[in-house]
Short mmCIF file of C-alpha atoms and ligand atoms in Angstrom, two decimals:
data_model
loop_
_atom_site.label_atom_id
_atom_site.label_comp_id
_atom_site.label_asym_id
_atom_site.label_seq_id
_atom_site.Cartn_x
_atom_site.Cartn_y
_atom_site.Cartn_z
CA UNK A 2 0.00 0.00 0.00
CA UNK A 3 1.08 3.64 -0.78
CA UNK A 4 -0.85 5.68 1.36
CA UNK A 5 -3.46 5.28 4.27
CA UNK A 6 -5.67 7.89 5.83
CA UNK A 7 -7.60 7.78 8.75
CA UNK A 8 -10.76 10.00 9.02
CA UNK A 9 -14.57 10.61 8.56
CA UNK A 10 -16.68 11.00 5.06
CA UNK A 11 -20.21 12.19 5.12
CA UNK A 12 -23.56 12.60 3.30
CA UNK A 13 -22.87 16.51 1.50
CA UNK A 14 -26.52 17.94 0.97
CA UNK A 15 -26.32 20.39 -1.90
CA UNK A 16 -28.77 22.80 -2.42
CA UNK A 17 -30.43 23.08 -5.91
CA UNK A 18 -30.41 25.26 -7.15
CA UNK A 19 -27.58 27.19 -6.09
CA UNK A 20 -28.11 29.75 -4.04
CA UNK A 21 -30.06 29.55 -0.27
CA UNK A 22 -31.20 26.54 1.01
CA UNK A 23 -34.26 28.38 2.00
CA UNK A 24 -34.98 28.85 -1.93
CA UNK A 25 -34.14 25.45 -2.56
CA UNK A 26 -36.06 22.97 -4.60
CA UNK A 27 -34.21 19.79 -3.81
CA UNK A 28 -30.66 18.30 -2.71
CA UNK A 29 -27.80 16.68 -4.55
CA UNK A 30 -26.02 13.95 -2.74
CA UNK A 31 -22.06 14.02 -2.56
CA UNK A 32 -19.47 12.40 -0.47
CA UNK A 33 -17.60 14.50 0.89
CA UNK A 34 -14.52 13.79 3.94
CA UNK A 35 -11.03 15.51 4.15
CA UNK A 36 -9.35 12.55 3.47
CA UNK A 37 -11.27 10.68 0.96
CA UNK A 38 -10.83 13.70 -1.25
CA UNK A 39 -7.22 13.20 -0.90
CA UNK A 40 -7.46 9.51 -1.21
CA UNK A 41 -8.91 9.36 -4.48
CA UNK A 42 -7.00 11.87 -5.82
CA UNK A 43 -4.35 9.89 -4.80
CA UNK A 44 -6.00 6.92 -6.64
CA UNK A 45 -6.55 8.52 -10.14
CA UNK A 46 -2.96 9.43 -10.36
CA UNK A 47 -2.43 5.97 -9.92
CA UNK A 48 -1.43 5.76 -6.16
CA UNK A 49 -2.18 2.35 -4.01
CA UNK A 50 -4.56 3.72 -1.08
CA UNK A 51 -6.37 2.66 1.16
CA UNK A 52 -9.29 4.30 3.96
CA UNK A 53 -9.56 3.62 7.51
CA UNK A 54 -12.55 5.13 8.86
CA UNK A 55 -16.22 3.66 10.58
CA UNK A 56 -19.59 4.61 8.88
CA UNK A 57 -23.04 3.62 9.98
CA UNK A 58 -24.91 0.64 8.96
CA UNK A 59 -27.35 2.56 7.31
CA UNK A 60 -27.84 3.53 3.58
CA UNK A 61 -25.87 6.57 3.93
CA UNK A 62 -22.78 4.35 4.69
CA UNK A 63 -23.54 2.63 1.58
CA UNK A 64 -23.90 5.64 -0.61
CA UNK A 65 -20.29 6.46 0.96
CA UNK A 66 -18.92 2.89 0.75
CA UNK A 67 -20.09 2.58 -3.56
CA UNK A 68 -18.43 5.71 -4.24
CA UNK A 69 -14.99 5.28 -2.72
CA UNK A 70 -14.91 1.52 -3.96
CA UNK A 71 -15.81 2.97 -7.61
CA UNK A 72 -12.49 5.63 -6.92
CA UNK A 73 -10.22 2.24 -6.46
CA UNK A 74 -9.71 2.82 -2.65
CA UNK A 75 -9.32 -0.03 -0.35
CA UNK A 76 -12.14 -0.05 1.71
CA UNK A 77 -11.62 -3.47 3.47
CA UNK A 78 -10.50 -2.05 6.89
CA UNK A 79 -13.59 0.48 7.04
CA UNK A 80 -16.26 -0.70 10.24
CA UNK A 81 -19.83 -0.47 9.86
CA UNK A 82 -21.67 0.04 13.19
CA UNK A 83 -24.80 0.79 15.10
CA UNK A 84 -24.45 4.75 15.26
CA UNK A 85 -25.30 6.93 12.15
CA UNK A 86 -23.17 7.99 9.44
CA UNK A 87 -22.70 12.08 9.40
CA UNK A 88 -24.38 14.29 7.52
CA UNK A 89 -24.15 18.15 6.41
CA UNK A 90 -25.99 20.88 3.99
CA UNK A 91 -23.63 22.79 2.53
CA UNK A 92 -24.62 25.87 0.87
CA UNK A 93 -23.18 27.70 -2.10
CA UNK A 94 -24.49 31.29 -1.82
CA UNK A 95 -24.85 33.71 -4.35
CA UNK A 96 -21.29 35.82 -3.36
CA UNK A 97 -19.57 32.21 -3.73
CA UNK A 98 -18.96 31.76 -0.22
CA UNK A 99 -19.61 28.49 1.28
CA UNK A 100 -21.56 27.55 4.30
CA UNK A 101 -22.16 24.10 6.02
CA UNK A 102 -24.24 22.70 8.64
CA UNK A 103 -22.90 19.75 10.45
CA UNK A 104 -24.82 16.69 11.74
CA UNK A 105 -22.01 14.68 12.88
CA UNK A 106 -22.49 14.63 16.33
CA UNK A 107 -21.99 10.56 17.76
CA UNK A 108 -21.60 9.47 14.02
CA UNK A 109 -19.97 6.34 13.63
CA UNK A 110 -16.16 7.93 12.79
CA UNK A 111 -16.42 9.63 16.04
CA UNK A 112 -16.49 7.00 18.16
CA UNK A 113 -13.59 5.46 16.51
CA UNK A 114 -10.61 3.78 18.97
CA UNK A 115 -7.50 2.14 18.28
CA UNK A 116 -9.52 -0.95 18.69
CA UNK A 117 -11.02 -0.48 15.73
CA UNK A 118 -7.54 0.52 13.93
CA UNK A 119 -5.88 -1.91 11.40
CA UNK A 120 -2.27 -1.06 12.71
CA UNK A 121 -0.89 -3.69 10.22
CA UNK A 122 -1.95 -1.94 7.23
CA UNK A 123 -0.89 1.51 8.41
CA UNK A 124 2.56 0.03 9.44
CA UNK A 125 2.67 -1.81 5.40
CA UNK A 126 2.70 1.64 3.94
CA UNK A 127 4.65 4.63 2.86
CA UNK A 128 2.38 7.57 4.10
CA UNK A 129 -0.38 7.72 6.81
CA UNK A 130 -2.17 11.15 5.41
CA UNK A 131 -4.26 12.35 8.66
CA UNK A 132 -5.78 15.81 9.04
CA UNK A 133 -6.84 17.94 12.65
CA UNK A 134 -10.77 17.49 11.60
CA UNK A 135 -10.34 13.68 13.28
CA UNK A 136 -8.50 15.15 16.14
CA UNK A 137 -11.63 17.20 16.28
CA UNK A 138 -14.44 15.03 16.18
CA UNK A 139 -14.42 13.86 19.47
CA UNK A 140 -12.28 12.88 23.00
CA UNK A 141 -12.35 9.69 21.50
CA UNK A 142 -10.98 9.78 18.21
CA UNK A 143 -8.11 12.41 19.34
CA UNK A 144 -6.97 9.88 21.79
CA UNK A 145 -6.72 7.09 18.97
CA UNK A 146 -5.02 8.96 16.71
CA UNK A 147 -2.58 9.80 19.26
CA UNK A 148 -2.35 6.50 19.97
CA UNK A 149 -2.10 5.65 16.02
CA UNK A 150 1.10 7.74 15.59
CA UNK A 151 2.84 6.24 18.82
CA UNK A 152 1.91 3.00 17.67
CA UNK A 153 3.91 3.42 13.99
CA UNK A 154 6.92 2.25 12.07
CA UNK A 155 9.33 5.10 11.90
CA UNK A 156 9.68 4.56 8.13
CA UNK A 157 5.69 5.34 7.46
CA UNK A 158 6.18 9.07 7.00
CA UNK A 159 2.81 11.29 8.30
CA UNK A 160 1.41 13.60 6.88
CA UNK A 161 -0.55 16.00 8.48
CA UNK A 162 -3.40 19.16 7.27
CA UNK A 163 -4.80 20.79 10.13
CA UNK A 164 -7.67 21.61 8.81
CA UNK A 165 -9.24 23.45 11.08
CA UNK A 166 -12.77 23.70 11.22
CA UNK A 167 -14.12 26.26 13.39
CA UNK A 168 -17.39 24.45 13.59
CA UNK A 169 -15.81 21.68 15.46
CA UNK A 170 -14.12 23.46 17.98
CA UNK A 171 -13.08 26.42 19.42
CA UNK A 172 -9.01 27.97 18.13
CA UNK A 173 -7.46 27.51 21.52
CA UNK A 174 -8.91 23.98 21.72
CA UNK A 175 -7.19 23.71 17.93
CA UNK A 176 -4.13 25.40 19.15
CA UNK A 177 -3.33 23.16 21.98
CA UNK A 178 -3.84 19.79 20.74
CA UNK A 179 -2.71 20.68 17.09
CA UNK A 180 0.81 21.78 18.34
CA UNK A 181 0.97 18.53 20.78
CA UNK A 182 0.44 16.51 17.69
CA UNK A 183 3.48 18.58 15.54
CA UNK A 184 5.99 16.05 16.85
CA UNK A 185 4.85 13.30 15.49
CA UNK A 186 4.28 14.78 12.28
CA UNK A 187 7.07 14.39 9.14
CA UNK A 188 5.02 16.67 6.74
CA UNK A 189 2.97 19.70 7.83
CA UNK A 190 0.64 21.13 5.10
CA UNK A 191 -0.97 24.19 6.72
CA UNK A 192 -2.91 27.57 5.39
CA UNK A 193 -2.01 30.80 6.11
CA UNK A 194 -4.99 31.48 8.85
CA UNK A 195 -4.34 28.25 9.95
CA UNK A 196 -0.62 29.64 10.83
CA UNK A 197 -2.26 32.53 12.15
CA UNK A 198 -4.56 30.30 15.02
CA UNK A 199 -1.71 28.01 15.42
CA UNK A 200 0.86 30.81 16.16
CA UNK A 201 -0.83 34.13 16.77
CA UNK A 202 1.08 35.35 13.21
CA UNK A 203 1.49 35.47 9.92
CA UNK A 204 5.43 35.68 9.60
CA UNK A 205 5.52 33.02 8.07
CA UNK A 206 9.51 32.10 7.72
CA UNK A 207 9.17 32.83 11.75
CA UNK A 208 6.45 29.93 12.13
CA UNK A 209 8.78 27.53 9.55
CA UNK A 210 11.26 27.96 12.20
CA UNK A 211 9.03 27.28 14.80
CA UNK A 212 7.37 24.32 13.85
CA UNK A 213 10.90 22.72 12.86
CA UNK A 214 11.28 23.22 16.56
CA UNK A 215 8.20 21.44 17.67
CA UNK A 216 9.81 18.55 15.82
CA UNK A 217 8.29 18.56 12.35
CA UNK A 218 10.74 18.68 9.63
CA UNK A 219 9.18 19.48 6.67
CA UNK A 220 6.69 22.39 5.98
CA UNK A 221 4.41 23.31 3.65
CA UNK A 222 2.34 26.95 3.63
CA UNK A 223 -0.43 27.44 1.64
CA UNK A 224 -1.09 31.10 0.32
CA UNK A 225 -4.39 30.45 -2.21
CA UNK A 226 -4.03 32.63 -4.95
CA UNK A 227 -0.52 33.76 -4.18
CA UNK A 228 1.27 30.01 -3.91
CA UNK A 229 2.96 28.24 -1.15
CA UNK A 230 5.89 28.35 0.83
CA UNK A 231 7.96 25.29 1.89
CA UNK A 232 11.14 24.33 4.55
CA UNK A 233 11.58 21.54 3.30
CA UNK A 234 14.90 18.77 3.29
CA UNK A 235 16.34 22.06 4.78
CA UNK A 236 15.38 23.53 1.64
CA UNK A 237 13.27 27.00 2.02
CA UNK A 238 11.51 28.35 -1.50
CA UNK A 239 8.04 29.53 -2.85
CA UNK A 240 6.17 28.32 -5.55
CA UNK A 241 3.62 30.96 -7.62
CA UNK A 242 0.66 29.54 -8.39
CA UNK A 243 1.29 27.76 -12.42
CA UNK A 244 -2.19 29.20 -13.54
CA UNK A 245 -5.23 31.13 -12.06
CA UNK A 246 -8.87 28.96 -12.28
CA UNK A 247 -12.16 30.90 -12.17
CA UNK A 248 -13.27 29.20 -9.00
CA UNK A 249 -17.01 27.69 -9.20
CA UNK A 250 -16.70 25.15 -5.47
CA UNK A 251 -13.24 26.34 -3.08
CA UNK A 252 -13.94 22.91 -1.16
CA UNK A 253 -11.85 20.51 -1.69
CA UNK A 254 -8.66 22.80 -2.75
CA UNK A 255 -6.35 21.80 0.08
CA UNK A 256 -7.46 18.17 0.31
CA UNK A 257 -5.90 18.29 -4.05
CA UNK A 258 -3.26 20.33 -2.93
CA UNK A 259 -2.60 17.33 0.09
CA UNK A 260 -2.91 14.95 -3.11
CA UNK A 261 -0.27 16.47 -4.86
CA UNK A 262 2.36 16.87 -1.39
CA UNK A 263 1.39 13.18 -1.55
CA UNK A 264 2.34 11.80 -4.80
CA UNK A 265 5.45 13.88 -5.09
CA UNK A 266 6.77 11.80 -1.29
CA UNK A 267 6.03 8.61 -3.12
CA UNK A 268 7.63 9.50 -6.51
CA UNK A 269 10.74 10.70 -4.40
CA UNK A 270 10.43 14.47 -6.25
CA UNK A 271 12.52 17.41 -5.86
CA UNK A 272 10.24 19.82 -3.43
CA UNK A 273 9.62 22.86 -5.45
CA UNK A 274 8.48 20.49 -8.54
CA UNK A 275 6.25 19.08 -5.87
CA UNK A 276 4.94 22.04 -4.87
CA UNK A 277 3.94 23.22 -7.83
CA UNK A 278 2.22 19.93 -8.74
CA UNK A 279 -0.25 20.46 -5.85
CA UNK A 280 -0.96 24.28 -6.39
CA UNK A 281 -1.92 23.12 -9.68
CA UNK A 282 -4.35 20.57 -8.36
CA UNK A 283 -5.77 22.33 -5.73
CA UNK A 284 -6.72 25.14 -7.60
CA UNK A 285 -7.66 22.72 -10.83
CA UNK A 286 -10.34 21.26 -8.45
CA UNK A 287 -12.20 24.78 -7.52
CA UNK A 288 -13.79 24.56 -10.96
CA UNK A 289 -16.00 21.94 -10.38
CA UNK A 290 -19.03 21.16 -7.59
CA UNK A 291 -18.27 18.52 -5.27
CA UNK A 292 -14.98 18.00 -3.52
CA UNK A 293 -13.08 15.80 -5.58
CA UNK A 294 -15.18 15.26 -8.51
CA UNK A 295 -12.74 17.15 -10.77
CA UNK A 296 -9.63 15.61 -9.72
CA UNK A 297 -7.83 15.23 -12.44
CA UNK A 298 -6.09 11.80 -14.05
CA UNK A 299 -2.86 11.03 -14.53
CA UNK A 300 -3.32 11.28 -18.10
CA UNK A 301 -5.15 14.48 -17.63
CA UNK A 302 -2.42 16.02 -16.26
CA UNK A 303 0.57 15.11 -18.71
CA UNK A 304 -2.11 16.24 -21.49
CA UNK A 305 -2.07 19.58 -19.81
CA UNK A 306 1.15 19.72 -19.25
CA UNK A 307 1.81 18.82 -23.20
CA UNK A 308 -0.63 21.83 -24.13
CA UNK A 309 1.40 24.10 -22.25
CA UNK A 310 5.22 23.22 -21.79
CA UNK A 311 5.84 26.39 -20.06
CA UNK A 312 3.93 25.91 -17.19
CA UNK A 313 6.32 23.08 -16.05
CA UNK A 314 3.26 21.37 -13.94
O1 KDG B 402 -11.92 19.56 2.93
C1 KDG B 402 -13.24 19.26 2.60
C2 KDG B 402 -13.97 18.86 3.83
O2 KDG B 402 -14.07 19.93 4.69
C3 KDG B 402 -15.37 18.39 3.57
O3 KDG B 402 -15.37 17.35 2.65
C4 KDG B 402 -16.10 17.96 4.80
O4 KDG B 402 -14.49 16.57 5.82
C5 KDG B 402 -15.24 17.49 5.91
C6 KDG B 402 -15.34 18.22 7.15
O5 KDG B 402 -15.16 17.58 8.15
O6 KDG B 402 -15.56 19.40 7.15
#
């Protein structure tokens, strides 16, 4: 196996059409989870992965289960039990903002332990990609994946997106437990606000240096339009964004842009090359509704590169 991640998908509820939900005729299903996104982007450039996770035995899990499977993820280690898989509306509004409403509470992924955990297949791969919404969901599932990253092979390299989601919990909550977690983490991919509630700033060659010293070695800073930074085997550079898309969905952007950090550790690649690679993909994927849904192929990608030499994707 290539890569395993560890986390929750849900039931997305999109209004149609766009617009409020208070207008809305009906609702479009979607999956939608951090790390599945990043998963089967992972997949269609070819990667081996696999998803960890617990889902309800109810039709919703189902839904969730038939998608993932048809995205060639490994779905063998993911438990169905008796709680309910999560749900949430999210709403596209007229000024493009998005908006969700959670109903995740006691879902199935947040009860998960290290019980539940297939250790083996973690341990059998090259990355575990985890992200802070698991360290979020509940006492429970922050203990296990503390318990996950004591429990691992040195050589499984982790990488970790904070992905902080306000909605889950409060900043100093995010703050404290995020920057307990740092040490254990080989690859940080973080946004620039996410810097900010993580540090109090937004200098960011300061927070490089100060995450080294929490104990992670390799950084990643996300700047949307404007790039990314990255400290990375000691290296320090920034990448420009290759091209400007005219953004239709923003969710979804940093769990391509994880996709891309991703591939480039398994196909041993020169960071800024890397880099580049995912601020392709993660602003690639704003063009389409859904979070993944226009994750590009392999093949999609050389053909674009082809079209455009110059933009050395
Ligand atoms: O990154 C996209 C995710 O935010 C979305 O799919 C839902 O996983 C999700 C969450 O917990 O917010």
């Amino acid at each position: 196996m290539d890569v395993v991640a560890i986390g929750e998908s849900m039931v997305a509820l999109v209004n149609k059409p766009a617009g409020y939900i208070r207008h809305a005729d009906g609702f479009k299903p979607f999956v939608a989870g951090a790390e599945t996104n990043t998963l089967i982007g992972l997949s269609r450039l070819g990667h081996k992965t696999a998803w960890i996770s617990a889902l309800g035995k109810d039709e919703l899990g189902e839904f969730i289960l038939h998608k993932v499977r048809a995205e060639q993820v490994d779905t063998a280690s993911v438990s169905t039990t008796g709680d309910r898989t999560g749900v949430f509306f999210k709403q596209i509004s007229p000024d493009g903002s998005v908006d969700v409403t959670y109903y995740r509470e006691n879902s199935a992924a947040s009860r998960m332990t290290l019980d539940g955990i297939d250790m083996d297949k973690i341990n059998g791969a090259k990355v575990l990609y985890i992200t802070g919404i698991t360290l979020s969901l509940s006492g429970q599932t922050k203990e296990m994946l503390f318990n996950v990253v004591k429990a691992l092979n040195e050589d499984v390299k982790v990488v970790f997106d904070p992905n902080i989601r306000l909605k889950m919990w409060t900043e100093a909550e995010a703050r404290k437990t995020i920057l307990e977690f740092l040490p254990h983490v080989d690859y940080l991919i973080a946004g620039k606000q996410e810097v900010d509630i993580l540090l109090g700033h937004q200098d960011f060659d300061a927070a490089m240096d100060k995450f080294k010293r929490f104990g992670c070695a390799n950084i990643i800073i996300k700047l949307g339009r404007e790039g990314a930074l990255y400290d990375m085997e000691g290296v320090r550079g920034r990448v420009e964004n290759p091209k400007q898309f005219e953004e239709i969905d923003p969710v979804g952007a940093g769990d391509a842009f994880a996709a891309g950090v991703v591939s480039g550790i398994l196909e041993d690649r020169e960071p800024e090359g890397m880099i580049r690679t995912a601020c392709f993909l993660g602003g690639y994927i704003t063009q389409f509704i859904g979070d993944y849904q226009g994750f590009p192929s392999r093949g999609t990608i050389e053909a674009m590169i082809d079209a455009d030499e110059d933009e050395k994707v």
